[in-house]
Amino acid sequence: MIVLGIETSCDETGVAIYDAEKGLLAHSLHSQPIHAEYGGVVPELASRDHIRKLTPLIRQVSCSAGVDLHQLNGIAYTAGPGLIGALLVGAATGRSLAWALKVPSIAVHHMEGHLLAPLLEFPAPVFPFIALLVSGGHTQLVRVHSVGRYTIMGESLDDAVGEAFDKTAKMLGLGYPGGPALARLAEQGKSDRFHFPRPLTDRQALDFSFSGLKTHALNTLHATEGHLQDRADIARAFQDAVVDTLLIKCRWALEASGLSRLVVSGGVSANQALRSRLHQLAQQQAWEIFFPRLEFCTDNGAMIAFAGCQRLVAGQSESLNIAARPRWPLGDLTAPGR
Ligand code: KG4
Ligand code: ZN
């Protein structure tokens, strides 16, 4: 089965072609630079840019995969959660193309895409495992039994971890998206100057709360002169607090589940401090740990083609109605074939 995957939930247009037997054949991504000048994603501009870029990107990926569109056996597109206008561009394009080619289409949950992205790598994790999903919109610890069988063990009560990175970065005068910029600044920061709290670690809860860290960063910034070194030290203290908190919760989730396999995915899993600290912890605890390659941590079409393929192979597909779900709890998903 050869599946075209389309990702348009936010500000990246991602397209990929995945072959159930041969693996990933080609993928390409267009990141929208236009939002940087506004300091955040402008939904209407995102939708318009997806319209401009999606069709040429599909042509380009089909060409580099050496796959004619008529050879496709199915089309997968992100149907939510995300920005409604942006989602509708992918949904309308995916469904229309599927109808024209007379192949099935499948609506993919964006976070299921992230969750399954490490399965594109070799060696791939085997089920069951615990997934830490850390993106711009979500922070979740999920017990993953198999494709579509997910138990949410904990999630963010306020800002998602990527959102906290972005907001703190903005406060420190860094551009958008702020996560990678803050991580770069943190490399120049001293670890022993400021100590930020590790939220919700005073009790054995698996939920997260990162909005207080942003306020803590602001108060700390106001208490300094705001020089580059001050800001670097704050970035370092913020990142250390986030990474420590995520590590503590991962350890609790694995202990509670009795599992020893951890999968980490979503935009913030590209963070080098998080990756190296988790690798160290996994070694100490004798866990197996899996990350996607860096380009598949953040939004991409490959994870959508892969997740859609798992469901299409199991016989699941959609009616002709074009629908998108800006809000869509991951826990609502069921296993394919049910
Ligand atoms: O998964 P993703 O591409 O989109 C969503 O589904 O939200 O995640 C984007 C988020 C942004 O908040 C971005 O700042 C953050 O991931 N991010 C990072 C890094 N790379 C991306 N945060 C910290 N360190 C990074 N290296
Ligand atoms: Zn994402």
Coordinates of C-alpha atoms and ligand atoms in Angstrom, one line a residue:
M1 CA 0.0 0.0 0.0
I2 CA 1.4 3.4 -1.0
V3 CA 0.0 6.4 0.9
L4 CA 0.3 10.1 0.4
G5 CA 0.4 12.1 3.7
I6 CA -0.6 15.7 4.0
E7 CA 0.1 17.9 7.1
T8 CA -1.4 21.4 7.3
S9 CA -2.6 21.8 10.9
C10 CA -0.5 24.9 11.7
D11 CA 2.3 26.8 10.0
E12 CA 4.1 24.0 8.2
T13 CA 3.0 22.4 4.9
G14 CA 4.3 18.8 5.0
V15 CA 3.9 16.2 2.3
A16 CA 5.2 12.6 2.2
I17 CA 4.8 9.3 0.4
Y18 CA 5.0 6.1 2.5
D19 CA 5.1 2.6 1.2
A20 CA 3.9 -0.1 3.7
E21 CA 6.5 -2.5 2.3
K22 CA 9.5 -0.2 1.3
G23 CA 9.1 2.5 4.0
L24 CA 9.3 6.2 3.4
L25 CA 9.8 7.0 -0.3
A26 CA 10.0 10.9 -0.1
H27 CA 9.0 13.8 2.0
S28 CA 9.2 17.6 1.9
L29 CA 8.3 20.5 4.1
H30 CA 7.6 24.1 3.6
S31 CA 7.9 26.2 6.8
Q32 CA 6.0 29.5 6.6
P33 CA 8.4 32.4 7.3
I34 CA 5.7 35.0 7.1
H35 CA 4.6 34.6 10.8
A36 CA 8.0 35.7 12.2
E37 CA 7.3 39.4 11.7
Y38 CA 4.1 39.1 13.8
G39 CA 5.7 37.1 16.6
G40 CA 3.3 34.2 16.3
V41 CA 1.1 32.3 13.8
V42 CA -1.5 34.4 12.0
P43 CA -4.2 31.7 11.2
E44 CA -5.6 33.4 8.0
L45 CA -2.1 33.8 6.6
A46 CA -1.3 30.2 7.4
S47 CA -4.4 29.0 5.5
R48 CA -3.6 31.1 2.4
D49 CA 0.0 29.9 2.3
H50 CA -1.0 26.2 2.6
I51 CA -3.3 26.8 -0.4
R52 CA -0.4 28.2 -2.4
K53 CA 2.2 25.6 -1.4
L54 CA 0.3 22.3 -1.0
T55 CA -0.3 21.3 -4.7
P56 CA 3.2 22.1 -5.9
L57 CA 4.6 20.2 -2.9
I58 CA 2.5 17.1 -3.7
R59 CA 3.8 17.2 -7.3
Q60 CA 7.4 17.6 -6.1
V61 CA 7.2 14.7 -3.6
S62 CA 5.5 12.4 -6.1
C63 CA 8.3 13.2 -8.5
S64 CA 11.1 12.6 -6.0
A65 CA 9.4 9.3 -4.9
G66 CA 9.1 8.2 -8.5
V67 CA 5.4 7.5 -7.8
D68 CA 2.8 8.7 -10.2
L69 CA -0.4 9.9 -8.3
H70 CA -2.3 7.1 -10.0
Q71 CA -0.1 4.5 -8.2
L72 CA -1.3 5.8 -4.8
N73 CA -3.5 3.5 -2.8
G74 CA -4.7 6.0 -0.2
I75 CA -4.5 9.5 1.1
A76 CA -3.9 10.6 4.7
Y77 CA -4.4 14.1 5.9
T78 CA -4.3 15.8 9.3
A79 CA -7.9 16.5 10.4
G80 CA -7.2 18.0 13.8
P81 CA -6.4 19.3 16.3
G82 CA -5.1 22.5 14.8
L83 CA -6.2 25.7 13.1
I84 CA -9.6 25.2 11.4
G85 CA -8.7 27.1 8.2
A86 CA -5.3 25.4 7.8
L87 CA -6.8 22.0 8.5
L88 CA -9.5 22.5 5.9
V89 CA -6.9 23.1 3.2
G90 CA -5.4 19.7 3.8
A91 CA -8.7 18.0 4.3
A92 CA -10.3 19.4 1.2
T93 CA -7.2 18.7 -0.9
G94 CA -6.8 15.1 0.5
R95 CA -10.4 14.1 0.1
S96 CA -10.8 15.7 -3.4
L97 CA -7.6 13.9 -4.6
A98 CA -8.8 10.6 -3.1
W99 CA -12.1 11.0 -4.8
A100 CA -10.5 11.8 -8.2
L101 CA -8.1 8.9 -7.9
K102 CA -10.9 6.6 -6.5
V103 CA -8.8 5.6 -3.5
P104 CA -9.7 5.7 0.2
S105 CA -8.8 8.7 2.4
I106 CA -8.2 8.8 6.1
A107 CA -8.4 11.6 8.7
V108 CA -5.4 11.5 10.9
H109 CA -5.1 12.9 14.5
H110 CA -2.1 15.2 14.5
M111 CA -0.9 13.9 17.9
E112 CA -1.2 10.3 16.8
G113 CA 1.1 11.3 14.0
H114 CA 3.7 12.6 16.5
L115 CA 3.2 9.6 18.7
L116 CA 3.9 7.1 15.9
A117 CA 6.7 9.2 14.3
P118 CA 9.5 7.2 16.1
L119 CA 8.2 4.1 14.4
L120 CA 9.6 5.5 11.1
E121 CA 13.1 5.0 12.6
F122 CA 15.2 1.9 12.9
P123 CA 15.2 0.2 15.3
A124 CA 11.5 1.1 15.9
P125 CA 9.9 0.7 19.4
V126 CA 7.6 -2.2 19.8
F127 CA 4.3 -1.9 21.7
P128 CA 3.5 -1.3 24.5
F129 CA 5.4 1.8 25.5
I130 CA 5.0 5.1 27.3
A131 CA 5.0 8.2 25.0
L132 CA 6.0 11.7 26.2
L133 CA 4.4 14.1 23.7
V134 CA 5.8 17.6 23.9
S135 CA 4.7 20.0 21.2
G136 CA 3.5 23.6 20.9
G137 CA -0.1 22.7 21.7
H138 CA 0.2 19.6 23.9
T139 CA 2.1 18.0 26.7
Q140 CA 1.0 14.5 27.4
L141 CA 2.1 11.2 28.9
V142 CA 0.4 8.4 27.1
R143 CA 0.3 4.7 27.7
V144 CA 0.4 3.2 24.2
H145 CA -1.0 -0.3 23.9
S146 CA -1.1 -0.5 20.1
V147 CA -2.1 1.8 17.2
G148 CA -5.2 3.7 18.3
R149 CA -5.3 2.2 21.9
Y150 CA -4.1 5.1 24.1
T151 CA -4.5 5.8 27.8
I152 CA -3.7 9.4 28.7
M153 CA -1.8 9.2 32.0
G154 CA -1.1 13.0 32.4
E155 CA -1.3 16.2 30.5
S156 CA -0.8 20.0 30.8
L157 CA -3.3 21.9 32.9
D158 CA -2.3 25.2 31.2
D159 CA 0.4 26.1 28.7
A160 CA 1.9 23.3 26.7
V161 CA 5.7 23.0 27.1
G162 CA 6.4 24.3 23.5
E163 CA 4.0 27.2 24.2
A164 CA 5.9 28.0 27.5
F165 CA 9.2 27.9 25.5
D166 CA 7.7 30.3 22.9
K167 CA 6.2 32.8 25.4
T168 CA 9.4 32.9 27.6
A169 CA 11.5 33.3 24.4
K170 CA 9.3 36.3 23.4
M171 CA 9.8 37.8 26.9
L172 CA 13.6 37.4 26.5
G173 CA 13.4 39.3 23.2
L174 CA 13.9 36.3 20.9
G175 CA 12.1 35.8 17.6
Y176 CA 9.4 33.3 16.7
P177 CA 9.4 30.3 16.9
G178 CA 11.1 30.8 20.2
G179 CA 11.8 27.3 21.4
P180 CA 15.0 26.7 19.3
A181 CA 16.2 30.3 19.9
L182 CA 15.8 29.9 23.7
A183 CA 17.6 26.6 23.6
R184 CA 20.5 28.3 21.8
L185 CA 20.6 31.2 24.3
A186 CA 20.5 28.7 27.2
E187 CA 23.8 27.1 26.0
Q188 CA 25.5 30.4 27.0
G189 CA 23.8 30.5 30.3
K190 CA 25.1 29.6 33.8
S191 CA 23.3 26.8 35.5
D192 CA 24.0 28.0 39.1
R193 CA 22.8 31.6 39.0
F194 CA 19.0 31.1 39.1
H195 CA 16.8 28.2 40.3
F196 CA 13.3 27.9 38.9
P197 CA 10.6 25.7 40.5
R198 CA 9.8 22.2 39.1
P199 CA 6.0 22.6 38.9
L200 CA 3.7 19.9 40.3
T201 CA 6.6 17.7 41.4
D202 CA 5.7 18.0 45.1
R203 CA 3.2 15.2 44.7
Q204 CA 3.1 12.1 42.6
A205 CA 0.9 13.6 39.8
L206 CA 1.5 13.1 36.1
D207 CA -0.2 16.3 35.0
F208 CA 1.9 19.3 34.0
S209 CA 1.7 23.1 34.6
F210 CA 4.3 25.3 32.8
S211 CA 2.6 28.7 32.9
G212 CA 4.1 29.7 36.2
L213 CA 7.6 29.2 34.9
K214 CA 7.0 31.9 32.3
T215 CA 5.9 34.4 35.1
H216 CA 8.9 33.3 37.1
A217 CA 11.1 34.1 34.1
L218 CA 9.5 37.5 33.8
N219 CA 9.9 38.4 37.5
T220 CA 13.6 37.2 37.4
L221 CA 14.2 39.3 34.2
H222 CA 12.8 42.4 35.9
A223 CA 15.1 41.9 38.9
T224 CA 18.2 42.1 36.6
E225 CA 19.6 44.7 34.2
G226 CA 18.4 42.6 31.2
H227 CA 21.8 42.2 29.7
L228 CA 22.6 39.4 27.3
Q229 CA 24.2 37.3 30.1
D230 CA 21.2 37.9 32.4
R231 CA 18.9 36.7 29.6
A232 CA 21.1 33.7 28.9
D233 CA 21.1 32.7 32.6
I234 CA 17.3 33.0 32.7
A235 CA 17.0 30.9 29.5
R236 CA 19.3 28.2 31.1
A237 CA 17.3 28.2 34.4
F238 CA 14.0 27.9 32.5
Q239 CA 15.2 25.1 30.3
D240 CA 16.7 23.2 33.2
A241 CA 13.4 23.4 35.1
V242 CA 11.4 22.2 32.1
V243 CA 13.8 19.3 31.4
D244 CA 14.0 18.2 35.1
T245 CA 10.2 18.3 35.4
L246 CA 9.8 16.2 32.2
L247 CA 12.4 13.7 33.5
I248 CA 10.7 13.4 36.9
K249 CA 7.3 12.7 35.3
C250 CA 8.7 10.2 32.8
R251 CA 10.2 8.3 35.6
W252 CA 6.9 8.2 37.6
A253 CA 4.9 7.2 34.5
L254 CA 7.3 4.3 33.7
E255 CA 7.3 3.2 37.4
A256 CA 3.5 3.4 37.5
S257 CA 3.1 1.4 34.3
G258 CA 5.7 -1.2 35.0
L259 CA 7.0 -0.6 31.5
S260 CA 10.6 0.2 30.5
R261 CA 10.2 1.6 27.0
L262 CA 9.9 5.4 26.5
V263 CA 9.1 7.2 23.2
V264 CA 9.5 11.0 23.1
S265 CA 8.1 13.0 20.3
G266 CA 6.7 16.4 19.2
G267 CA 8.5 19.7 18.5
V268 CA 10.2 20.0 21.9
S269 CA 11.7 16.5 21.5
A270 CA 14.2 18.3 19.1
N271 CA 15.6 20.0 22.2
Q272 CA 19.2 18.8 22.7
A273 CA 19.3 19.3 26.5
L274 CA 16.1 17.2 26.8
R275 CA 17.4 14.5 24.5
S276 CA 20.8 14.1 26.2
R277 CA 19.4 14.2 29.8
L278 CA 16.8 11.6 28.8
H279 CA 19.4 9.4 27.2
Q280 CA 21.5 9.5 30.4
L281 CA 18.4 8.7 32.6
A282 CA 17.4 5.9 30.3
Q283 CA 20.9 4.4 30.6
Q284 CA 20.8 4.6 34.4
Q285 CA 17.4 3.1 34.6
A286 CA 18.0 0.5 31.9
W287 CA 15.1 1.8 29.8
E288 CA 14.9 1.6 26.0
I289 CA 14.4 5.1 24.6
F290 CA 13.3 6.3 21.2
F291 CA 13.1 9.7 19.5
P292 CA 12.3 10.6 15.9
R293 CA 15.1 12.0 13.8
L294 CA 15.3 15.8 14.3
E295 CA 13.3 16.7 11.2
F296 CA 10.4 14.4 12.3
C297 CA 10.2 15.9 15.8
T298 CA 8.5 19.0 14.5
D299 CA 5.5 18.9 12.2
N300 CA 5.9 16.9 9.0
G301 CA 4.1 14.9 6.4
A302 CA 5.9 11.7 7.0
M303 CA 4.3 11.0 10.3
I304 CA 0.8 11.6 8.8
A305 CA 1.5 9.3 5.9
F306 CA 2.8 6.6 8.3
A307 CA -0.1 6.9 10.8
G308 CA -2.7 7.0 8.0
C309 CA -1.1 3.9 6.4
Q310 CA -1.5 1.9 9.6
R311 CA -5.2 2.7 9.6
L312 CA -5.8 2.2 5.9
V313 CA -4.0 -1.2 5.9
A314 CA -6.4 -2.2 8.7
G315 CA -9.3 -1.3 6.4
Q316 CA -10.4 2.1 7.9
S317 CA -11.3 5.0 5.6
E318 CA -13.6 8.0 5.6
S319 CA -16.9 9.0 3.8
L320 CA -16.8 11.7 1.2
N321 CA -17.7 14.5 3.7
I322 CA -14.9 16.9 4.2
A323 CA -14.5 17.6 8.0
A324 CA -11.8 18.9 10.3
R325 CA -11.8 19.0 14.1
P326 CA -9.9 22.0 15.6
R327 CA -10.3 20.3 19.0
W328 CA -10.0 16.5 19.1
P329 CA -9.0 14.6 22.3
L330 CA -6.4 11.9 21.6
G331 CA -8.3 9.6 24.0
D332 CA -11.3 9.6 21.6
L333 CA -9.4 7.5 19.1
T334 CA -10.1 3.8 18.7
A335 CA -8.0 1.1 17.2
P336 CA -8.4 0.6 13.4
G337 CA -10.8 -2.2 12.4
R338 CA -13.1 -1.6 15.4
Ligands
KG4_1 O1 5.2 19.6 17.2 P1 5.4 21.0 16.7 O2 6.2 21.2 15.5 O3 4.0 21.7 16.5 C1 2.9 21.5 17.2 O4 2.2 20.4 17.0 O5 2.7 22.3 18.1 O6 6.0 21.8 17.9 C2 6.3 23.1 17.8 C3 6.9 23.6 19.2 C4 7.1 25.1 19.2 O7 6.6 25.5 20.5 C5 8.6 25.2 19.2 O8 9.1 26.4 19.9 C6 9.0 23.9 19.9 O9 8.2 23.0 19.4 N1 10.4 23.6 19.6 C7 11.4 23.5 20.5 C8 12.6 23.2 19.9 N2 12.3 23.0 18.5 C9 10.9 23.2 18.4 N3 11.4 23.8 21.9 C10 12.6 23.7 22.5 N4 13.7 23.4 22.0 C11 13.8 23.1 20.6 N5 15.0 22.8 20.1
ZN2 ZN 2.8 19.1 15.9

